Short mmCIF file of C-alpha atoms in Angstrom, two decimals:
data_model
loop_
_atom_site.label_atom_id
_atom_site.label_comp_id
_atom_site.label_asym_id
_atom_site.label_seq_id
_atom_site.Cartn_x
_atom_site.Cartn_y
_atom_site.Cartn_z
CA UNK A 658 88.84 110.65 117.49
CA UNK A 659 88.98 107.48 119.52
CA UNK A 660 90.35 104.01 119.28
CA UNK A 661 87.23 102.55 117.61
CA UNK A 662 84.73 105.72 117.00
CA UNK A 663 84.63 107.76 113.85
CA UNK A 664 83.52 111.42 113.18
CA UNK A 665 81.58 112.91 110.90
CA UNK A 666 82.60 116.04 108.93
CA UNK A 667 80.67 118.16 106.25
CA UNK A 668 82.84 120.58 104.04
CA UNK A 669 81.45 122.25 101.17
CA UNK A 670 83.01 121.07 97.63
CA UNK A 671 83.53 121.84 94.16
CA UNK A 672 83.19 118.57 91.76
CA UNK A 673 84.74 119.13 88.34
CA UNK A 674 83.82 116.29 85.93
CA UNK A 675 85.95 115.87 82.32
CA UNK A 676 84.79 113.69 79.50
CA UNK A 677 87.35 114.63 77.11
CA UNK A 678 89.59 112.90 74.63
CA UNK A 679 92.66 114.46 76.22
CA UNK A 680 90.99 113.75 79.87
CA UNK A 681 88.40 111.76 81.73
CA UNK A 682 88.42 112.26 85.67
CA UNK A 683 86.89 113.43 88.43
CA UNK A 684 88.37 115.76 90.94
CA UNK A 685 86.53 116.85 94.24
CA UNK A 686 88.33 120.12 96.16
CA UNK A 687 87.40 120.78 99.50
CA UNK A 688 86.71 124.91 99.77
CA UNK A 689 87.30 125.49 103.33
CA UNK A 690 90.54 123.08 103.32
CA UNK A 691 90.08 120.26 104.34
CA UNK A 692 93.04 117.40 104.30
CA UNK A 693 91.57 113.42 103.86
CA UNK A 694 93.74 111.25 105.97
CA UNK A 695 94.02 107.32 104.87
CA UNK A 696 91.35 105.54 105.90
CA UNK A 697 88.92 108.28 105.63
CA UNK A 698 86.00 107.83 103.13
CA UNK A 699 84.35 110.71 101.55
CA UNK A 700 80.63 110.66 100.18
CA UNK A 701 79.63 113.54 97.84
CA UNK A 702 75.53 114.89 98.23
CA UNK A 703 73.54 115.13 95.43
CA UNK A 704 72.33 113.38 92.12
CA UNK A 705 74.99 112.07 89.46
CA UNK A 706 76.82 114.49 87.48
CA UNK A 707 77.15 113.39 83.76
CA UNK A 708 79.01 115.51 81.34
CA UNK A 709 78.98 115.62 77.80
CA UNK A 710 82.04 114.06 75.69
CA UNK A 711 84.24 117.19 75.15
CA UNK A 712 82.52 119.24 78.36
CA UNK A 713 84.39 119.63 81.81
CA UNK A 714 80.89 119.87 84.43
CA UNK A 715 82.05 121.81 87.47
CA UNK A 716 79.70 122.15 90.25
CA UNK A 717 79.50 122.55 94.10
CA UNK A 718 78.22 120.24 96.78
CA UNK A 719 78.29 119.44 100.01
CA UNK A 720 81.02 116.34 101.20
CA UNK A 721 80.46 114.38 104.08
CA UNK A 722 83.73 112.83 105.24
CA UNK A 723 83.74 109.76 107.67
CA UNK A 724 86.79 109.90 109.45
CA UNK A 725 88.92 106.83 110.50
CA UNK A 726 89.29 105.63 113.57
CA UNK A 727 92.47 105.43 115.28
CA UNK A 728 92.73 101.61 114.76
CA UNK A 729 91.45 101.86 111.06
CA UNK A 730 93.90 104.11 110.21
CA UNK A 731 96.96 101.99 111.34
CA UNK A 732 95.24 98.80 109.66
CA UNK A 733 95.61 101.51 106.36
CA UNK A 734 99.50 102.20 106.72
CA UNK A 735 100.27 98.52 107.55
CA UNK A 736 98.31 97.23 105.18
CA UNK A 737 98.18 99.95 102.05
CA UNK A 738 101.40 99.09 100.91
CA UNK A 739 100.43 95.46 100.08
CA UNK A 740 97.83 96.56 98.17
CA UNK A 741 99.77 98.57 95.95
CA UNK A 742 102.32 95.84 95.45
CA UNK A 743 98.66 94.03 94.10
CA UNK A 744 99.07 96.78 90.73
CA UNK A 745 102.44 95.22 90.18
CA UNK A 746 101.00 92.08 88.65
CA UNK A 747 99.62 94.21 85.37
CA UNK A 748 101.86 95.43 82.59
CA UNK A 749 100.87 98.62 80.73
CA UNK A 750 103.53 97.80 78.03
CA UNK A 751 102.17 98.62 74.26
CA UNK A 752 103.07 94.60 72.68
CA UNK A 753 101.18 92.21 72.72
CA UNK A 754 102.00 88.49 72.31
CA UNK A 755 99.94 85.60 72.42
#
C-alpha cells in the first residue's frame, strides 16, 4: 500500500438480508477473514437481494474491497470523529412538542 495507490482485494462473502418486524439489516461476513480498515470501501457482486417481510435471505458472493491509501486513511481518523459529532444534532427522544 502506498502513499496515494490503493489495492484491490476479492474475498468470498456471505450476505444475510432481514426484513423482519423485530429486525431489518444487512450484514456481509467475509469467509476467509478478512478485517476492513477505515477508509476502505467494499462493493458486493451480484444482482440485488430482496427478502420477503418476515424472511432473513442469506446468500454468498464475491466482495471486492478497495483498500485505502495511506493518506486516505489518515484523512479518515482525523476527520471521522467530526462526522460523528454531525449525529449529535438529532434527538431520538419519544416527545414530541411543537
Amino acid at each position: 500500500m502506498g502513499l496515494l495507490t490503493r489495492d484491490i482485494e476479492r474475498a468470498p462473502c456471505t450476505v444475510e438480508i432481514s426484513h423482519k418486524f423485530e429486525s431489518l439489516h444487512a450484514h456481509v461476513r467475509f469467509n476467509n477473514g478478512t478485517t476492513v480498515y477505515p477508509g476502505d470501501e467494499v462493493l458486493v457482486k451480484g444482482p440485488e437481494i430482496m427478502a420477503p417481510f418476515g424472511e432473513i435471505v442469506t446468500e454468498d458472493r464475491e466482495a471486492v474491497i478497495y483498500r485505502a491509501s495511506a493518506l486516505e486513511r489518515l484523512w479518515t481518523r482525523l476527520t471521522g470523529d467530526l462526522e460523528v459529532m454531525e449525529l449529535c444534532e438529532f434527538s431520538f427522544s419519544e416527545e414530541v412538542t411543537l
